[in-house]
mmCIF file of C-alpha atoms in Angstrom:
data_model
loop_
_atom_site.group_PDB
_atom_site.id
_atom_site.type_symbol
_atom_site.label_atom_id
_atom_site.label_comp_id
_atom_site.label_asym_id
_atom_site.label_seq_id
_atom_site.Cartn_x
_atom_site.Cartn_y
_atom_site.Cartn_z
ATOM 1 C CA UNK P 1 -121.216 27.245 -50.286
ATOM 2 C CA UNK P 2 -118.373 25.035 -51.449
ATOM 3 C CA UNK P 3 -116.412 27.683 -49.204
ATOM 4 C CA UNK P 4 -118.365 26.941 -46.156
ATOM 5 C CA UNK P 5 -118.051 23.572 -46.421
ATOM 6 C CA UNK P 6 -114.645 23.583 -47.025
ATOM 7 C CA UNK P 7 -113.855 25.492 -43.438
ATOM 8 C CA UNK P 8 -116.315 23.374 -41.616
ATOM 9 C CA UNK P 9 -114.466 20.232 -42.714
ATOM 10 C CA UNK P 10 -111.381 21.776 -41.642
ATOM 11 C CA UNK P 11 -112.497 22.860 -38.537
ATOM 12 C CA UNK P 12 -113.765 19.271 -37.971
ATOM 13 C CA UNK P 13 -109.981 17.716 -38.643
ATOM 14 C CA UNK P 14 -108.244 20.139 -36.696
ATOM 15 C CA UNK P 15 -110.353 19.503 -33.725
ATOM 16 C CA UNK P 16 -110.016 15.582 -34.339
ATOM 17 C CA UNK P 17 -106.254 15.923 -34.799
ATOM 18 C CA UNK P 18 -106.082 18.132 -31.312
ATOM 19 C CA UNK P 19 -107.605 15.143 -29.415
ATOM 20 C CA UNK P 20 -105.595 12.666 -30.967
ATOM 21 C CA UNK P 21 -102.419 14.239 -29.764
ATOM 22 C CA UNK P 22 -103.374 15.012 -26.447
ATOM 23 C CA UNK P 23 -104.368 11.483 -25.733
ATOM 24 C CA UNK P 24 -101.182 10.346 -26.840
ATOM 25 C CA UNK P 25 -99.405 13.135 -24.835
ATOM 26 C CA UNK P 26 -101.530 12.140 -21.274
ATOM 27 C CA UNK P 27 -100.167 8.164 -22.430
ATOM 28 C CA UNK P 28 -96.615 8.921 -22.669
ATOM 29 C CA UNK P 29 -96.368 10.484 -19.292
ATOM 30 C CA UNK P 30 -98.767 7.687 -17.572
ATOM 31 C CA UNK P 31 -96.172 5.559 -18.822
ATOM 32 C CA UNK P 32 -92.892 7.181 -17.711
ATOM 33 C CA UNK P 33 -94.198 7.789 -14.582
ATOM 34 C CA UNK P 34 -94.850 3.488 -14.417
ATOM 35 C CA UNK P 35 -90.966 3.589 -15.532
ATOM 36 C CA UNK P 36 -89.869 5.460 -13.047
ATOM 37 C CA UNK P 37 -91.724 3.816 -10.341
ATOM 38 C CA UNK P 38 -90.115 0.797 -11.086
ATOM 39 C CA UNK P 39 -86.718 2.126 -11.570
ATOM 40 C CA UNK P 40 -87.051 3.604 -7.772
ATOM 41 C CA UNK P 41 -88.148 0.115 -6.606
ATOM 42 C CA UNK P 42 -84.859 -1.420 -8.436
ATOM 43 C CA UNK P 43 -82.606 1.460 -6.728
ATOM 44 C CA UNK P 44 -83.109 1.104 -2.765
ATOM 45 C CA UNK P 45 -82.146 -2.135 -1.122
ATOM 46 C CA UNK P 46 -81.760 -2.660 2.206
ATOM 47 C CA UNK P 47 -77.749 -3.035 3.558
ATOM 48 C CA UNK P 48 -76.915 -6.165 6.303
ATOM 49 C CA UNK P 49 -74.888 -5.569 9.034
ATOM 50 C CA UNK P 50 -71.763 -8.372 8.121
ATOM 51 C CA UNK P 51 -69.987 -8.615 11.269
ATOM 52 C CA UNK P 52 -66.460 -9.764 11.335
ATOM 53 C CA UNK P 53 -65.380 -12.235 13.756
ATOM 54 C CA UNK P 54 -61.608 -11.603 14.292
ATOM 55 C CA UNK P 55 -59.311 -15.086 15.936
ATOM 56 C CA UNK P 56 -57.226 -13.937 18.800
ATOM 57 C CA UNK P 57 -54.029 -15.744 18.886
ATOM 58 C CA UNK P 58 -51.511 -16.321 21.269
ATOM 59 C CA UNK P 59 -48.151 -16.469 21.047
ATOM 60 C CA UNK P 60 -46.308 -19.943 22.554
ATOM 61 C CA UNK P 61 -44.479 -19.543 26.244
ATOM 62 C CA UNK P 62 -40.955 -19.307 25.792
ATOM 63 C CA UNK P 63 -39.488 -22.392 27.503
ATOM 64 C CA UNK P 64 -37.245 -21.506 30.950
ATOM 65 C CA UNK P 65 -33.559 -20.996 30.042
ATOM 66 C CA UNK P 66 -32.023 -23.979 31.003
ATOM 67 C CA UNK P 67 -29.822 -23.626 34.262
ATOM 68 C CA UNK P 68 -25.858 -23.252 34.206
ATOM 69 C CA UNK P 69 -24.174 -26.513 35.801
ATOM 70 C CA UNK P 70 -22.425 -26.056 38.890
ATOM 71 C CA UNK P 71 -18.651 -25.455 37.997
ATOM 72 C CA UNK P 72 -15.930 -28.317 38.591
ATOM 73 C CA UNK P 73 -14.481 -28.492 41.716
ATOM 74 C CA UNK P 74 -11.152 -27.036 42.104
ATOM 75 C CA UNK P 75 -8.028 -29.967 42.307
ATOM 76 C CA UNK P 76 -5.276 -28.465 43.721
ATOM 77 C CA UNK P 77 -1.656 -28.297 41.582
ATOM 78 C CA UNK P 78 0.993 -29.984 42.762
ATOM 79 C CA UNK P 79 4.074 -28.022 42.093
ATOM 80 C CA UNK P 80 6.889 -30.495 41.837
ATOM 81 C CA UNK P 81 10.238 -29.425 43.262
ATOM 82 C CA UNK P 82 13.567 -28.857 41.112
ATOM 83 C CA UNK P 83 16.249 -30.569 42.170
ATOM 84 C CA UNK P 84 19.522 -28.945 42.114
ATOM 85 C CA UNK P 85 22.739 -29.623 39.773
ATOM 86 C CA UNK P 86 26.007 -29.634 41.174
ATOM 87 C CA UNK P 87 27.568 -27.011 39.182
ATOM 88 C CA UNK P 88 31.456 -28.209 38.649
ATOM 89 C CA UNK P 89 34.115 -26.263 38.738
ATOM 90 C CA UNK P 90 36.261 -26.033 36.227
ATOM 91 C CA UNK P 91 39.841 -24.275 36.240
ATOM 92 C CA UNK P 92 39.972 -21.972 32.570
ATOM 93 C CA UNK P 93 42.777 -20.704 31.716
ATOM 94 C CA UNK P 94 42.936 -16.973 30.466
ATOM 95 C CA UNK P 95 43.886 -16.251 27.601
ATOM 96 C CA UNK P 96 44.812 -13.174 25.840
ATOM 97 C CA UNK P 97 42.882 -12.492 21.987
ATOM 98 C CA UNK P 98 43.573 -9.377 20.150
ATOM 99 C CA UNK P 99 40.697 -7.690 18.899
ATOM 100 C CA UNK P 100 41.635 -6.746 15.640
ATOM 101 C CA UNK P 101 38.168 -7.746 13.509
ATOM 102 C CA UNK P 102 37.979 -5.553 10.918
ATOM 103 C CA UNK P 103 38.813 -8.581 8.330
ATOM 104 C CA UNK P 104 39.691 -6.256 5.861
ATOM 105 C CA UNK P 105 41.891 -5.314 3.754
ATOM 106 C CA UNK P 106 45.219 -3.043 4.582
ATOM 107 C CA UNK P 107 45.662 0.349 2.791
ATOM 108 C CA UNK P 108 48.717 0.967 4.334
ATOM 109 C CA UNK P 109 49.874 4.700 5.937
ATOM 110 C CA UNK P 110 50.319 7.957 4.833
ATOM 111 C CA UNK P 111 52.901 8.983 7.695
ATOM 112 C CA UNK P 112 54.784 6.366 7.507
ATOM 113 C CA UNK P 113 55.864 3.237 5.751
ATOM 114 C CA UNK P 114 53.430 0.420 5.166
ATOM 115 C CA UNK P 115 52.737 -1.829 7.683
ATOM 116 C CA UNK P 116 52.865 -5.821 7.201
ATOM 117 C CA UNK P 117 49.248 -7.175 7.912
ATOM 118 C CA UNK P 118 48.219 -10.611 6.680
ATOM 119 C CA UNK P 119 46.728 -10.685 3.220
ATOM 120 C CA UNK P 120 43.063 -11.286 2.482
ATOM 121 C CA UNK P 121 42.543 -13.420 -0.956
ATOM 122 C CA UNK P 122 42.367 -11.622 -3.777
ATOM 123 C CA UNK P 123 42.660 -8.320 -2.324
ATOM 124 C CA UNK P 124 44.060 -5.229 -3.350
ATOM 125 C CA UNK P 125 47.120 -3.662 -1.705
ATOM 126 C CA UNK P 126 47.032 -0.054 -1.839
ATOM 127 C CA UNK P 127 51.092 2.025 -1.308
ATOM 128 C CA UNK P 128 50.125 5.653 -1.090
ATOM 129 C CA UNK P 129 52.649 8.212 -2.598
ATOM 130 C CA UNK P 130 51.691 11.482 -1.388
ATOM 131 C CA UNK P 131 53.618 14.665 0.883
ATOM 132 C CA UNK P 132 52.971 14.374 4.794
ATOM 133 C CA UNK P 133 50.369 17.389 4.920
ATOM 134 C CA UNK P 134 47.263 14.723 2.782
ATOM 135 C CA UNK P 135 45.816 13.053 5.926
ATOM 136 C CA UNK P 136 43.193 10.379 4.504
ATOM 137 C CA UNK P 137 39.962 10.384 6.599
ATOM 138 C CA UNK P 138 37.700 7.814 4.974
ATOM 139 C CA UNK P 139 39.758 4.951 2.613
ATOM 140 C CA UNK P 140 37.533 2.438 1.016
ATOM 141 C CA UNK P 141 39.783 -0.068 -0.651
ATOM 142 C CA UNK P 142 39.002 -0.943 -4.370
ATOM 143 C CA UNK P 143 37.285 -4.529 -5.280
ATOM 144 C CA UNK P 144 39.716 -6.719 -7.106
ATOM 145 C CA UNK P 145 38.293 -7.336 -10.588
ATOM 146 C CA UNK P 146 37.277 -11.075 -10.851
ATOM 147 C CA UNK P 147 38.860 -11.867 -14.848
ATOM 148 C CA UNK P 148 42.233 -10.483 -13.194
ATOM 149 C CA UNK P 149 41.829 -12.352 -9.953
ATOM 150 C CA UNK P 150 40.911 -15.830 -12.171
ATOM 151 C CA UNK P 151 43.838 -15.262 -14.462
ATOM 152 C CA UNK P 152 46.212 -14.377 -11.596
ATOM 153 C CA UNK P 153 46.982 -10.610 -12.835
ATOM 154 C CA UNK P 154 48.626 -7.906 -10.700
ATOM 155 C CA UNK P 155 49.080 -4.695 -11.179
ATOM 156 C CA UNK P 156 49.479 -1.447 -9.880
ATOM 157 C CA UNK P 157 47.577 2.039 -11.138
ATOM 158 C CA UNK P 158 48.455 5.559 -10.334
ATOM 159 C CA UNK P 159 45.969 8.215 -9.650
ATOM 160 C CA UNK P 160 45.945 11.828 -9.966
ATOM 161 C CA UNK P 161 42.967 13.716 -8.184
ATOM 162 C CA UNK P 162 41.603 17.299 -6.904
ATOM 163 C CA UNK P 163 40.477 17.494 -2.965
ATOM 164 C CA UNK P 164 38.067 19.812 -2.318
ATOM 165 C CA UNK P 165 37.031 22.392 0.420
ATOM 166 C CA UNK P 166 35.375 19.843 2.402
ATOM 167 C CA UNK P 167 37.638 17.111 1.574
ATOM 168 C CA UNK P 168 36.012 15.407 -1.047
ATOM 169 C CA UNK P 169 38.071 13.471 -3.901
ATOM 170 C CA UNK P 170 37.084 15.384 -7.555
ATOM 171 C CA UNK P 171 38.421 14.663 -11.196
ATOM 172 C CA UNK P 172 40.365 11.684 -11.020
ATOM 173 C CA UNK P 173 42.609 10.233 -14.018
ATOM 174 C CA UNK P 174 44.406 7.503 -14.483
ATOM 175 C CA UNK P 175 48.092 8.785 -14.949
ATOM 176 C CA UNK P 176 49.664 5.270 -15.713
ATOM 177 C CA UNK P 177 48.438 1.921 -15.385
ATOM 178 C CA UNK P 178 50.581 -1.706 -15.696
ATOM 179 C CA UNK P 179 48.844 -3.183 -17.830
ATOM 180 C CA UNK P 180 46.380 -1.133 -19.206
ATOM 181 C CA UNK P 181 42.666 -0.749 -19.123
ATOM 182 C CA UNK P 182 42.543 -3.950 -15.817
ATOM 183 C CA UNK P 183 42.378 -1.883 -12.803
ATOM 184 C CA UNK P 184 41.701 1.642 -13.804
ATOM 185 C CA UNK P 185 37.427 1.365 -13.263
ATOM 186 C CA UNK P 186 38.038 -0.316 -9.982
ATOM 187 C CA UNK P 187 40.941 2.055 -9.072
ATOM 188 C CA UNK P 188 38.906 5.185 -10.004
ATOM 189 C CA UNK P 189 35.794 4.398 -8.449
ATOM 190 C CA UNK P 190 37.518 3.634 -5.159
ATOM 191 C CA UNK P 191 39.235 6.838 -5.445
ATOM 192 C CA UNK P 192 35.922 8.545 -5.482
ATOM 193 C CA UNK P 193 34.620 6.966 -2.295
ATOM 194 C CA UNK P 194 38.101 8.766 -0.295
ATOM 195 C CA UNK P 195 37.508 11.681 2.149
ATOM 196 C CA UNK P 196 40.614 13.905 3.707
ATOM 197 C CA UNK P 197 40.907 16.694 5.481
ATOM 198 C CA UNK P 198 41.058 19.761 3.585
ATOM 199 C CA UNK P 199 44.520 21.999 3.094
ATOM 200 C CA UNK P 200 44.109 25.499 5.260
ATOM 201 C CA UNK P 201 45.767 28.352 3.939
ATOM 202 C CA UNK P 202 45.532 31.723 5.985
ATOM 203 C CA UNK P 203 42.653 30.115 8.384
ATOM 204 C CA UNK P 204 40.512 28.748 5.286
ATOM 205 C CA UNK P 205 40.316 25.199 3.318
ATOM 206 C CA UNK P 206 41.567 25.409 -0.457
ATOM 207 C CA UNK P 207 41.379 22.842 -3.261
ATOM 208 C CA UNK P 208 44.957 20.978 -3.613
ATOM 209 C CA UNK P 209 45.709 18.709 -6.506
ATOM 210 C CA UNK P 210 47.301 14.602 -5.213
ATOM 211 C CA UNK P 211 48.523 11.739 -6.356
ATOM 212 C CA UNK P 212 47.662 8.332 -5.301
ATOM 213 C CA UNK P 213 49.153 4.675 -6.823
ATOM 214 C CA UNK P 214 47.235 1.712 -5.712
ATOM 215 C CA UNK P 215 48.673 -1.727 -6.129
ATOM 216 C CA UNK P 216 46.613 -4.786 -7.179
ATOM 217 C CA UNK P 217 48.185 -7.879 -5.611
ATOM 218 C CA UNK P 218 47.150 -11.704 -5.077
ATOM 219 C CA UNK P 219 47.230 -13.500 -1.673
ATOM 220 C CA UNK P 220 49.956 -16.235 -2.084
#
């Protein structure tokens, strides 16, 4: 019996328990359909047309360019007339100059005995001593050393040199010099600057050895 009873009871609370939760199933979907009802309603509004009213501007008229004033009238020049000088005439008398301007210095001349010209101050006076067959092309005379020309020394230095092929002045020495160690840069440097014509043997130019002296002498 107590078996019977037992199973009837818990027949009775699983039926009650069925119900319960099926009523509260059918209330949660009653209520999430009210949810999403509303949430729908929320969701669609209704869009306005905004229409845009758009200014039209205009631009200012450029003013008229202004207009160019007539030009000046022309005056006419007056071109005034030159008079005329008398040119006078004058009686000149002609008169005859030699034109000897080279201003400098004489070296004197191989050929033949040297030549009076009139001195330069402080220049150098140059007596060559050498056979008739050197001919001197280009002579540059040495510059008087300025503690010789202050102190009023002359001198005189003699050169010995080598003249090449094409006439150029090699190895020059001082041989003797009176007095010593005054002239013999300036002597030897002029040297260097000479140019004659080559000696010719059997139709071609050899080397020949020559001796120079160059005198150092004041204007007076």
């Amino acid at each position: 019996m107590r078996l019977i009873i037992g199973l009837m009871m818990a027949i009775l609370v699983n039926i009650g328990l069925f119900t319960l939760m099926q009523q509260m199933t059918t209330a949660n979907s009653v209520d999430r359909r009210v949810t999403e009802d509303i949430r729908l309603l929320d969701f669609v509004r209704l869009k306005r047309e905004n229409r845009i009213e758009t200014k039209k501007r205009e631009l200012p008229k450029k003013p008229p360019p202004p207009q160019k004033p007539p030009p000046p009238p022309k005056t006419p020049v007056l071109q005034a007339k030159k008079p005329k000088a008398p040119t006078p005439k004058l009686d000149v008398p002609q008169i005859d100059v030699p034109l000897n301007i080279a201003g400098g210095p004489y070296l004197g001349d191989f050929a033949t005995g040297p030549k009076v010209a009139p001195a330069a101050p402080a220049a150098p006076v140059v007596v060559p001593v050498m056979d008739d067959e050197v001919i001197p092309l280009v002579r540059i005379p040495p510059r008087y050393p300025r503690s010789a020309s202050r102190r009023g020394i002359e001198g005189v230095v003699v050169v010995s040199f080598t003249i090449t092929k094409d006439g150029q002045v090699t190895n020059p020495i001082v041989e003797s010099a009176k007095p010593e160690n005054t002239f013999n840069k300036a002597a030897l440097k002029a040297i260097l600057k000479w140019k004659f014509k080559p000696k010719i043997v059997g139709g071609k130019p050899v080397e020949r050895q020559a001796t120079q002296e160059i005198e150092f002498k004041l204007a007076k």
